[in-house]
PDB file of C-alpha atoms in Angstrom:
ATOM      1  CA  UNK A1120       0.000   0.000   0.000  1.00 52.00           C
ATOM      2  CA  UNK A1121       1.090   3.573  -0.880  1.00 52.00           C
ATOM      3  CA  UNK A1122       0.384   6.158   1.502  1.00 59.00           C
ATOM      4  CA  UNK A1123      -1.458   9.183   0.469  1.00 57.00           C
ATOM      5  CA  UNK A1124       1.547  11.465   0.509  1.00 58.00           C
ATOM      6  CA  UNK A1125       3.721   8.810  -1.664  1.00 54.00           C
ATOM      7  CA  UNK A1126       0.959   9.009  -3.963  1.00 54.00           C
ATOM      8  CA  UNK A1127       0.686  12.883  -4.306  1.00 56.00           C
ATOM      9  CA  UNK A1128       4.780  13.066  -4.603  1.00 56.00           C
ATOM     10  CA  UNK A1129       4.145  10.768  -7.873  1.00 54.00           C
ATOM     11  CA  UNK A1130       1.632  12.704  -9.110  1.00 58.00           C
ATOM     12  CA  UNK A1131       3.514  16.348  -9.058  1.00 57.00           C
ATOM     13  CA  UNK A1132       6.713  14.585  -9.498  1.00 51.00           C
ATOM     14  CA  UNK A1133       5.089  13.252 -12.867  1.00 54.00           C
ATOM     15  CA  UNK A1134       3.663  16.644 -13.742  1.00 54.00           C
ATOM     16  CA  UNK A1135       6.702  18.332 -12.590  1.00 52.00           C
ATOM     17  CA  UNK A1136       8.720  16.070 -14.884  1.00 49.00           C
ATOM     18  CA  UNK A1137       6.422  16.770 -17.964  1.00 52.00           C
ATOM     19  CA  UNK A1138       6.410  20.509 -16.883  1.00 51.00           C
ATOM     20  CA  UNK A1139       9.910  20.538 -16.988  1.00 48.00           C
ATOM     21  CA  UNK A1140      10.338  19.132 -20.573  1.00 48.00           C
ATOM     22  CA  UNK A1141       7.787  21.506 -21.642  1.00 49.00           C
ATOM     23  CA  UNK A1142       9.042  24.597 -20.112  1.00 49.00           C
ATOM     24  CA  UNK A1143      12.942  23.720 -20.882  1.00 52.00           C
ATOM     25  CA  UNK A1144      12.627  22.232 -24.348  1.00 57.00           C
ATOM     26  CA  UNK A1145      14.729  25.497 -25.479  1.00 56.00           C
ATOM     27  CA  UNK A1146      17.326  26.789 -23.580  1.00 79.00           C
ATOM     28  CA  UNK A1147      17.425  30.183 -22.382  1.00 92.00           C
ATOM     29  CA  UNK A1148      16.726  32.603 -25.249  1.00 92.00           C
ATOM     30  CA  UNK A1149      19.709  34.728 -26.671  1.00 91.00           C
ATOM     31  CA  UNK A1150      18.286  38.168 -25.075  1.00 93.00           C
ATOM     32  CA  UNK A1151      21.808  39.834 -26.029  1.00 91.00           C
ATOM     33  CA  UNK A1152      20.055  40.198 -29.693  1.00 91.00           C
ATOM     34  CA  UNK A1153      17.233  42.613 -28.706  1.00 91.00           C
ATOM     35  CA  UNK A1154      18.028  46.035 -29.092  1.00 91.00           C
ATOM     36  CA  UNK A1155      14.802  47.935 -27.397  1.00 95.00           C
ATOM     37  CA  UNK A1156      15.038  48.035 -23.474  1.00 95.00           C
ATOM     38  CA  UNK A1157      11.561  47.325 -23.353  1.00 95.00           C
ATOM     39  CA  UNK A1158      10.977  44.597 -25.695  1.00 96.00           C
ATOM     40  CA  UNK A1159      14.097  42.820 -23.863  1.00 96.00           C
ATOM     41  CA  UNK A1160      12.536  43.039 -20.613  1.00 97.00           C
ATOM     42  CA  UNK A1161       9.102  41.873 -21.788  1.00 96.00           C
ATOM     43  CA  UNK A1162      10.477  38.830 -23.117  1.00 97.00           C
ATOM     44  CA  UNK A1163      12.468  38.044 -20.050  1.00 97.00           C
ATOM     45  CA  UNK A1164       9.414  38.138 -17.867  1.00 97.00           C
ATOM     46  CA  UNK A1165       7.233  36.493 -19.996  1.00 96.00           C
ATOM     47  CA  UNK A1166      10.095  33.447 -19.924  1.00 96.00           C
ATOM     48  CA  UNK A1167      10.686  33.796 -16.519  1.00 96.00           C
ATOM     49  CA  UNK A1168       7.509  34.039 -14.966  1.00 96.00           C
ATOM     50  CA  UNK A1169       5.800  30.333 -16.115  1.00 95.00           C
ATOM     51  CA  UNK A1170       9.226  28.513 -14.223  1.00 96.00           C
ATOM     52  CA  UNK A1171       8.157  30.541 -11.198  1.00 96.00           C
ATOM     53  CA  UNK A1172       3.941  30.286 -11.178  1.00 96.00           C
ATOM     54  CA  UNK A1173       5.721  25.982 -11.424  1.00 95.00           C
ATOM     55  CA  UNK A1174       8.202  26.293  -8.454  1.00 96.00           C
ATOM     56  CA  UNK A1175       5.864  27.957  -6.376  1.00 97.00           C
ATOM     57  CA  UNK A1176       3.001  25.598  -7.078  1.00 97.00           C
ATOM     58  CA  UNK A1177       4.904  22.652  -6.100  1.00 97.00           C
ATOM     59  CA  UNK A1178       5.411  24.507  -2.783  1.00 97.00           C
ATOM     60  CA  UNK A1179       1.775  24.927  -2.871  1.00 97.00           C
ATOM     61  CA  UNK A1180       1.223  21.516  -3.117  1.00 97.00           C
ATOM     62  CA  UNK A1181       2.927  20.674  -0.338  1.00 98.00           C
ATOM     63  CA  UNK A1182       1.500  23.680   1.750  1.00 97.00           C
ATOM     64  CA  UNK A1183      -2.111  21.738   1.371  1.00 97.00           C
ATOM     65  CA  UNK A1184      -0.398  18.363   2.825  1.00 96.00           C
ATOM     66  CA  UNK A1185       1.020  20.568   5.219  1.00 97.00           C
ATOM     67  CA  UNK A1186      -2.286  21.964   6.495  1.00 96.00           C
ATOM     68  CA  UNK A1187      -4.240  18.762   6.638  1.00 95.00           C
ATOM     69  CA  UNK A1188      -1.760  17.661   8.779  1.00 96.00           C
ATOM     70  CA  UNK A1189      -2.274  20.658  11.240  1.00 95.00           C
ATOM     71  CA  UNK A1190      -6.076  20.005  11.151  1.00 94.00           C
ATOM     72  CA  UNK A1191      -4.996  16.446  12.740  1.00 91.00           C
ATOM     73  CA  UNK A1192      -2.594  17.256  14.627  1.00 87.00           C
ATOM     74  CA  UNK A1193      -2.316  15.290  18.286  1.00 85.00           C
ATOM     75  CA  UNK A1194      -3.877  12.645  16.109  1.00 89.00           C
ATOM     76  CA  UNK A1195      -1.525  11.850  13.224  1.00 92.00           C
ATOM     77  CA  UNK A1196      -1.680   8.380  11.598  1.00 92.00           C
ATOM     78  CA  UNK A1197       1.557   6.342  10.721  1.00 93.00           C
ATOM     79  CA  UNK A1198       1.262   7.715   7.676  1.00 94.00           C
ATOM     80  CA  UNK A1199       0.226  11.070   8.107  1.00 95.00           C
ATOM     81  CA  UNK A1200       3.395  10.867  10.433  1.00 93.00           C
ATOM     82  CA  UNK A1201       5.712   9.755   8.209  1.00 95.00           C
ATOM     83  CA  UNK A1202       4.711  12.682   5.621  1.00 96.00           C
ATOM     84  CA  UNK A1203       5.971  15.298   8.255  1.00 96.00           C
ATOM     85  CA  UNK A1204       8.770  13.993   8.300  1.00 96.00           C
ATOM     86  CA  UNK A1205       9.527  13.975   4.342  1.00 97.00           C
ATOM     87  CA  UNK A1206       8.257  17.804   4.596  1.00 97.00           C
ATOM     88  CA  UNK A1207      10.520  18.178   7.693  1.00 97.00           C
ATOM     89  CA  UNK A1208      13.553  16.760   5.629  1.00 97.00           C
ATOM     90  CA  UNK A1209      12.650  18.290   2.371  1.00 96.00           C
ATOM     91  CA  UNK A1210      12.251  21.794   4.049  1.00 97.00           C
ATOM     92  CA  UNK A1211      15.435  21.425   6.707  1.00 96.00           C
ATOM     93  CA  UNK A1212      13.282  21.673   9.757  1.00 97.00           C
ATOM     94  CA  UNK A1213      14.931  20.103  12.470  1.00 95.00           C
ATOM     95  CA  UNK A1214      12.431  17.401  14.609  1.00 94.00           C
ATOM     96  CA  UNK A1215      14.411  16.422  17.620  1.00 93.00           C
ATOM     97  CA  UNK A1216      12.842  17.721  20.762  1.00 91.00           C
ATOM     98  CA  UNK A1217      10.049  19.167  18.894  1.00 93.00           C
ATOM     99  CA  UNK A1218       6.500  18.282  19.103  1.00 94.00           C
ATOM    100  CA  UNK A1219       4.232  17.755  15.651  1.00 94.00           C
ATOM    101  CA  UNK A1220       2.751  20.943  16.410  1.00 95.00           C
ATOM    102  CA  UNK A1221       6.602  22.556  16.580  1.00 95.00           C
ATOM    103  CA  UNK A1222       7.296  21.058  13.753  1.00 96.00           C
ATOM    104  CA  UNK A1223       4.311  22.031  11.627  1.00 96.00           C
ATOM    105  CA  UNK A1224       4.491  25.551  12.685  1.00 96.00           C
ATOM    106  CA  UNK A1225       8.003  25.824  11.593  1.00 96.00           C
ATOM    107  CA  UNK A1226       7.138  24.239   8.535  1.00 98.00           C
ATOM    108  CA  UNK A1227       4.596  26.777   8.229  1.00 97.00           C
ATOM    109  CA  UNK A1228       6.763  29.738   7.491  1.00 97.00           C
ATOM    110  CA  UNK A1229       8.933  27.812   5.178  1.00 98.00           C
ATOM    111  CA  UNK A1230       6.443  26.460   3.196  1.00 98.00           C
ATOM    112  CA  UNK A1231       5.205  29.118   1.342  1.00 97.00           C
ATOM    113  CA  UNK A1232       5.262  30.919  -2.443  1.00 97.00           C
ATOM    114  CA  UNK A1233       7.861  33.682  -2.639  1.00 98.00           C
ATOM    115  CA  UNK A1234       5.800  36.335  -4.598  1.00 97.00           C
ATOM    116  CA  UNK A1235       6.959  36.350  -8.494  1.00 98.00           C
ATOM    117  CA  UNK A1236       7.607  40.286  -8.368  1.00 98.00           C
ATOM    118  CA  UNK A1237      10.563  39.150  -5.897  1.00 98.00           C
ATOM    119  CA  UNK A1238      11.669  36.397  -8.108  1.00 98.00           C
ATOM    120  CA  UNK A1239      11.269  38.714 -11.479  1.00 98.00           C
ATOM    121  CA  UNK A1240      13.062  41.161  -9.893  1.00 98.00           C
ATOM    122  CA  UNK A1241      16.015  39.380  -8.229  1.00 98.00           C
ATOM    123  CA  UNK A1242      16.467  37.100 -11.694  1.00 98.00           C
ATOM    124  CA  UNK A1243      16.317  40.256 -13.622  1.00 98.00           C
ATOM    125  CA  UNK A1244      19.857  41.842 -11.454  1.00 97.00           C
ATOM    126  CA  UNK A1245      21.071  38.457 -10.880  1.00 96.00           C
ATOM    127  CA  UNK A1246      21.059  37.657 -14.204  1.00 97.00           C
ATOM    128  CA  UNK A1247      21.662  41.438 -16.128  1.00 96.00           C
ATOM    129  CA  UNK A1248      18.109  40.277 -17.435  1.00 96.00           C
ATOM    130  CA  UNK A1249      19.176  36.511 -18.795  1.00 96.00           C
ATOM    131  CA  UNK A1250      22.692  37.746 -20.465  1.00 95.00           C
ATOM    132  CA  UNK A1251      25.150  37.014 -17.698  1.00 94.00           C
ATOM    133  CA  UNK A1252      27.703  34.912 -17.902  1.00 93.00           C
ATOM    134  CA  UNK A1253      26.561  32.676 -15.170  1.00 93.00           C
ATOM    135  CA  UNK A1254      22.952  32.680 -16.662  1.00 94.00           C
ATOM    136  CA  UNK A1255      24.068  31.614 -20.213  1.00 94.00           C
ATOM    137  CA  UNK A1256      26.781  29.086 -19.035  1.00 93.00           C
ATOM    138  CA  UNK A1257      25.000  27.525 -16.484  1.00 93.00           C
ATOM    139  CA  UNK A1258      21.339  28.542 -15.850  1.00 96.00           C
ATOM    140  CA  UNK A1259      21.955  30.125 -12.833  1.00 95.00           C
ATOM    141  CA  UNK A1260      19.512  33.322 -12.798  1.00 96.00           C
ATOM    142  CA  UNK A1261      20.009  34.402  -9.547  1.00 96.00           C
ATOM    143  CA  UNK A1262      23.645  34.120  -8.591  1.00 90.00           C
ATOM    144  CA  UNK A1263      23.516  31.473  -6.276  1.00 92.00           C
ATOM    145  CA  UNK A1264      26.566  29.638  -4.870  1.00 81.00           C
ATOM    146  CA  UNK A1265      28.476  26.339  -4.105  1.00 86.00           C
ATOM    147  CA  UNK A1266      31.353  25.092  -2.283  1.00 81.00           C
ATOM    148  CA  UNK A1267      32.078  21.890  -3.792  1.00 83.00           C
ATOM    149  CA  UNK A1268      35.099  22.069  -6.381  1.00 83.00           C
ATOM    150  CA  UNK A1269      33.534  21.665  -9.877  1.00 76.00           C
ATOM    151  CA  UNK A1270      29.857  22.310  -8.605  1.00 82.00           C
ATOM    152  CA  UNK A1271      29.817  25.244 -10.904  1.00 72.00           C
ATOM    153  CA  UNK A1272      31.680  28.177 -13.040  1.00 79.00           C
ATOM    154  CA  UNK A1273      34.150  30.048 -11.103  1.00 79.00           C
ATOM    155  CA  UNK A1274      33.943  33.686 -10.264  1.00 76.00           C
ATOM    156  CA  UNK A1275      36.607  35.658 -12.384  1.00 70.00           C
ATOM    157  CA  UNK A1276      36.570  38.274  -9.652  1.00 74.00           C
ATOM    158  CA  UNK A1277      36.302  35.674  -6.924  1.00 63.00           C
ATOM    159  CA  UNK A1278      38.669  37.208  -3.891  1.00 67.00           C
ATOM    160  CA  UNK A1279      41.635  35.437  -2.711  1.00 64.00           C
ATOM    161  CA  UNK A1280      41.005  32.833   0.021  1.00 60.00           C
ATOM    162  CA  UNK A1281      37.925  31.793  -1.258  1.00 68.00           C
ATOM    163  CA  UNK A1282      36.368  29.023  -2.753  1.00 71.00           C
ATOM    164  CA  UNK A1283      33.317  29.306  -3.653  1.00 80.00           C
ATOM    165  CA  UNK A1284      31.545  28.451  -7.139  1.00 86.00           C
ATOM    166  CA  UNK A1285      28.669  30.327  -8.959  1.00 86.00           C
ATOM    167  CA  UNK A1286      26.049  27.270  -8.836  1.00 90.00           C
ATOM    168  CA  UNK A1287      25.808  25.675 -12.533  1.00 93.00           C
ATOM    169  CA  UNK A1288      21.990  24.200 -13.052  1.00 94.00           C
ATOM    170  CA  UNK A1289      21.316  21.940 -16.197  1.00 94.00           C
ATOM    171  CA  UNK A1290      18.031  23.665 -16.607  1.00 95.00           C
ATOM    172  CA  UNK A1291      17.077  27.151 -15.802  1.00 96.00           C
ATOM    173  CA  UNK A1292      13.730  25.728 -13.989  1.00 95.00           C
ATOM    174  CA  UNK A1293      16.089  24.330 -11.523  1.00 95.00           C
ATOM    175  CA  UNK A1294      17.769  27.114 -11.089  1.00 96.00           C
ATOM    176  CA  UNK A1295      14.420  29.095 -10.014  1.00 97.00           C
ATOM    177  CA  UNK A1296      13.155  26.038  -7.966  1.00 96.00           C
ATOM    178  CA  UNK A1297      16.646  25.991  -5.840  1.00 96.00           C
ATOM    179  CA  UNK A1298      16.025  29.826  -5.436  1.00 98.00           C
ATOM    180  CA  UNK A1299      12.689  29.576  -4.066  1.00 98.00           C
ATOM    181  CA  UNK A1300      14.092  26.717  -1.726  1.00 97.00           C
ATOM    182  CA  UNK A1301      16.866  28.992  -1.214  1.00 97.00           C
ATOM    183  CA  UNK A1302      14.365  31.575   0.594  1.00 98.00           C
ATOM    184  CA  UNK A1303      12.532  29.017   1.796  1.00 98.00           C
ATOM    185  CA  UNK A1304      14.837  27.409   3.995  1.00 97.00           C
ATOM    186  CA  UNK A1305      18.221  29.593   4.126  1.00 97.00           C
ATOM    187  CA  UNK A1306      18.994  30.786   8.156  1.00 96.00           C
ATOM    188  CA  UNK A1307      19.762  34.343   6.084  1.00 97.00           C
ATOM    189  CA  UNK A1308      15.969  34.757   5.327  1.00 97.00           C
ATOM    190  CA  UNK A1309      14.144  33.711   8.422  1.00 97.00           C
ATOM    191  CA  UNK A1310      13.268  37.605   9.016  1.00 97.00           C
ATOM    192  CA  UNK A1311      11.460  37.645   5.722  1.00 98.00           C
ATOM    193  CA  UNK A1312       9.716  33.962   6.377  1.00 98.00           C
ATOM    194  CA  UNK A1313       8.655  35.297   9.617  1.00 97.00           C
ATOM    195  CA  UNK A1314       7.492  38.701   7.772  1.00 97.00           C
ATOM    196  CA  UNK A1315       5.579  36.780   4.948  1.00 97.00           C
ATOM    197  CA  UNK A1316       3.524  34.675   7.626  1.00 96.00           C
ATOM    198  CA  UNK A1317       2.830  38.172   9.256  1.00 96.00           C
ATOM    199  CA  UNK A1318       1.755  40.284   6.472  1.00 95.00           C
ATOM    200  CA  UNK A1319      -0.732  37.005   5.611  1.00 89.00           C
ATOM    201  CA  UNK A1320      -2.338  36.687   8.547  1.00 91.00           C
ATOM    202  CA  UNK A1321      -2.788  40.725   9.028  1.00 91.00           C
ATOM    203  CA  UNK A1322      -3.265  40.961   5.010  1.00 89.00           C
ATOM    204  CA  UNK A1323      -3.936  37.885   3.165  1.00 86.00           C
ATOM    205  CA  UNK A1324      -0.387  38.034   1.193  1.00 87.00           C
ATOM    206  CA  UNK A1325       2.490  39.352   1.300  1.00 93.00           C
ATOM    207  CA  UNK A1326       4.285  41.644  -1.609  1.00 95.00           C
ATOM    208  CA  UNK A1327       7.339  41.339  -2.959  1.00 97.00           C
ATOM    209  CA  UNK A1328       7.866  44.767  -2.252  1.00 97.00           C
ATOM    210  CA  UNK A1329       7.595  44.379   1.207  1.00 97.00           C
ATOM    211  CA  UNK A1330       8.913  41.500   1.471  1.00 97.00           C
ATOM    212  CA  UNK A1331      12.361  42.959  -0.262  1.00 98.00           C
ATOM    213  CA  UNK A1332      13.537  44.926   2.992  1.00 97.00           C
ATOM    214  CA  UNK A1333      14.522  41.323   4.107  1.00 97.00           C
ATOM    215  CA  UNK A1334      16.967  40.425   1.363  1.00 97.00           C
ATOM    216  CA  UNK A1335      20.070  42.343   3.077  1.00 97.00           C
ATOM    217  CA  UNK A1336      21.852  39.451   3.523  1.00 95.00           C
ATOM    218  CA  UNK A1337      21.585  38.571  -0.484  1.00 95.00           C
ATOM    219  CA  UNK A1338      24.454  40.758  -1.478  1.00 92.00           C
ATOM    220  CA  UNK A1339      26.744  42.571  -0.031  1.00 89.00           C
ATOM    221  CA  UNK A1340      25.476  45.859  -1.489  1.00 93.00           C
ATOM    222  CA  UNK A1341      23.083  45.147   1.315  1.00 94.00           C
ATOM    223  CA  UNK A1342      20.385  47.908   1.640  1.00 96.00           C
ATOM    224  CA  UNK A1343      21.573  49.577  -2.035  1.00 97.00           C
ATOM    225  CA  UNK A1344      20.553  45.848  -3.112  1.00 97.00           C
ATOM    226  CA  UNK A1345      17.198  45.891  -0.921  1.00 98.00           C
ATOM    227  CA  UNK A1346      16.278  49.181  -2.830  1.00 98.00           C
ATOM    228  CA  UNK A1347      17.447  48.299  -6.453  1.00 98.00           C
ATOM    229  CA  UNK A1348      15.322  45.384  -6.183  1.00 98.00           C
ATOM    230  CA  UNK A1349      12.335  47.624  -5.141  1.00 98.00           C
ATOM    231  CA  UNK A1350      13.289  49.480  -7.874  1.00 98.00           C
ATOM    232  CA  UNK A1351      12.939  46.793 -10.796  1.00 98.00           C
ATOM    233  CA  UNK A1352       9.430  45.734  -9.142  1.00 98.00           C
ATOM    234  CA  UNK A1353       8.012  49.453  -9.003  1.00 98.00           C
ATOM    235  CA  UNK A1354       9.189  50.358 -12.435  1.00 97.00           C
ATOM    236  CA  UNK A1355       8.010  47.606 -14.629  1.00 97.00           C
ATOM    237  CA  UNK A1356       4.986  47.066 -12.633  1.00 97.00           C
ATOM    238  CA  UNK A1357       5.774  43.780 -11.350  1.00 97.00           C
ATOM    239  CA  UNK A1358       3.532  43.966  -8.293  1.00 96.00           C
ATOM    240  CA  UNK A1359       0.340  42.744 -10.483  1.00 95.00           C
ATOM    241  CA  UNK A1360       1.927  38.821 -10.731  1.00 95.00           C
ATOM    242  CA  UNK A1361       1.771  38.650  -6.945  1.00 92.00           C
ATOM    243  CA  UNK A1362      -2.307  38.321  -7.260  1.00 80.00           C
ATOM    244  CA  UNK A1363      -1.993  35.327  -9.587  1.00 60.00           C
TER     245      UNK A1363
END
């Protein structure tokens, strides 16, 4: 017998799998060759924004099991058990000397969609809008890093002493879904989990806007980095994708 969770993983690891060949049949588009500002950033956004409405619905998904869960809480099956912990393990929350209820609550503030202005945004200065040498080589759209020699394409600015890769991804839907786990789960962005749960409960969502003040541990720009990234969302409008 499959439990219930084993048999929703399938199912969105099936339509994930299709999703992906759909979405990443092409590689990322050669946006060096447009020569209108505008045109170039319209076609970014429309490529970008499909790979994060999938990323974030997978963390949707798995926000519902979450939440049926919490409405049996103090009463959880074997099985119902045994899908806390995969969510626990696939969303770093640490169980030992936690009760269920500690752990679903935690769980609760990781869980959750990172609004696509944020993504848009952060892709579009990660990335200098999909032309970047890390974007092009290796499908990284948001400048995210490893530490394993080879794991990815190596800084040509990197300062001495360190030893850290830019992350290389084979398709750039994996690069957004490790971003969005990034958030998700880094120790650098609990103040903006905690924020997001907030401004839902007090507001029914959260913007990326708002959400943006959190990100000063992204870059070391640090608050020049927080507002540039309100920037990109206020000037091309990007705030409508969050109602989607």
């Amino acid at each position: 017998m499959f439990s219930k969770r084993s048999v929703v993983s399938f199912l969105i690891f099936t339509a994930a799998i299709f999703a992906v060949i759909l979405i990443d049949r092409n590689p990322l588009p050669d946006f060096s060759h447009y020569t209108q500002v505008k045109e170039k950033k319209s076609a970014f956004f429309d490529y970008i924004l499909p790979l994060v409405k999938h990323s974030n619905q997978l963390v949707i998904e798995d926000r519902k099991q979450l939440e049926l869960l919490a409405a049996e809480v103090g009463e959880l099956s074997f099985f119902q058990r045994r899908t806390l912990i995969e969510l626990a393990e696939d969303y770093y929350v640490d169980r030992e000397n936690r009760s269920d209820l500690q752990v679903i609550e935690q769980l609760r503030l990781r869980v959750d969609p990172v609004p696509p202005s944020l993504a848009l945004a952060q892709a579009a200065i990660e990335s200098a809008w999909g032309t970047s040498r890390f974007a092009v080589q290796g499908n990284n759209l948001f400048g995210q890093w490893c530490y394993k020699k080879g794991c990815g394409l190596v800084p040509l600015r990197r300062n001495s002493g360190t030893q850290h890769e830019v992350a290389k991804f084979d398709t750039v839907s994996e690069s957004v879904g490790s971003y969005i786990r990034n958030i998700n789960t880094h120790r650098a962005y609990q103040d903006l989990r905690v924020s997001r749960a907030q401004l839902r409960t007090e507001r029914g969502s959260a913007s990326g806007h708002q959400l943006a003040e959190n990100l000063l541990e992204y870059s070391e720009l640090r608050e020049k980095y927080v507002h540039e990234v309100q920037a990109v969302i206020r000037i091309n409008k990007l705030a409508r994708y969050d109602a989607y």
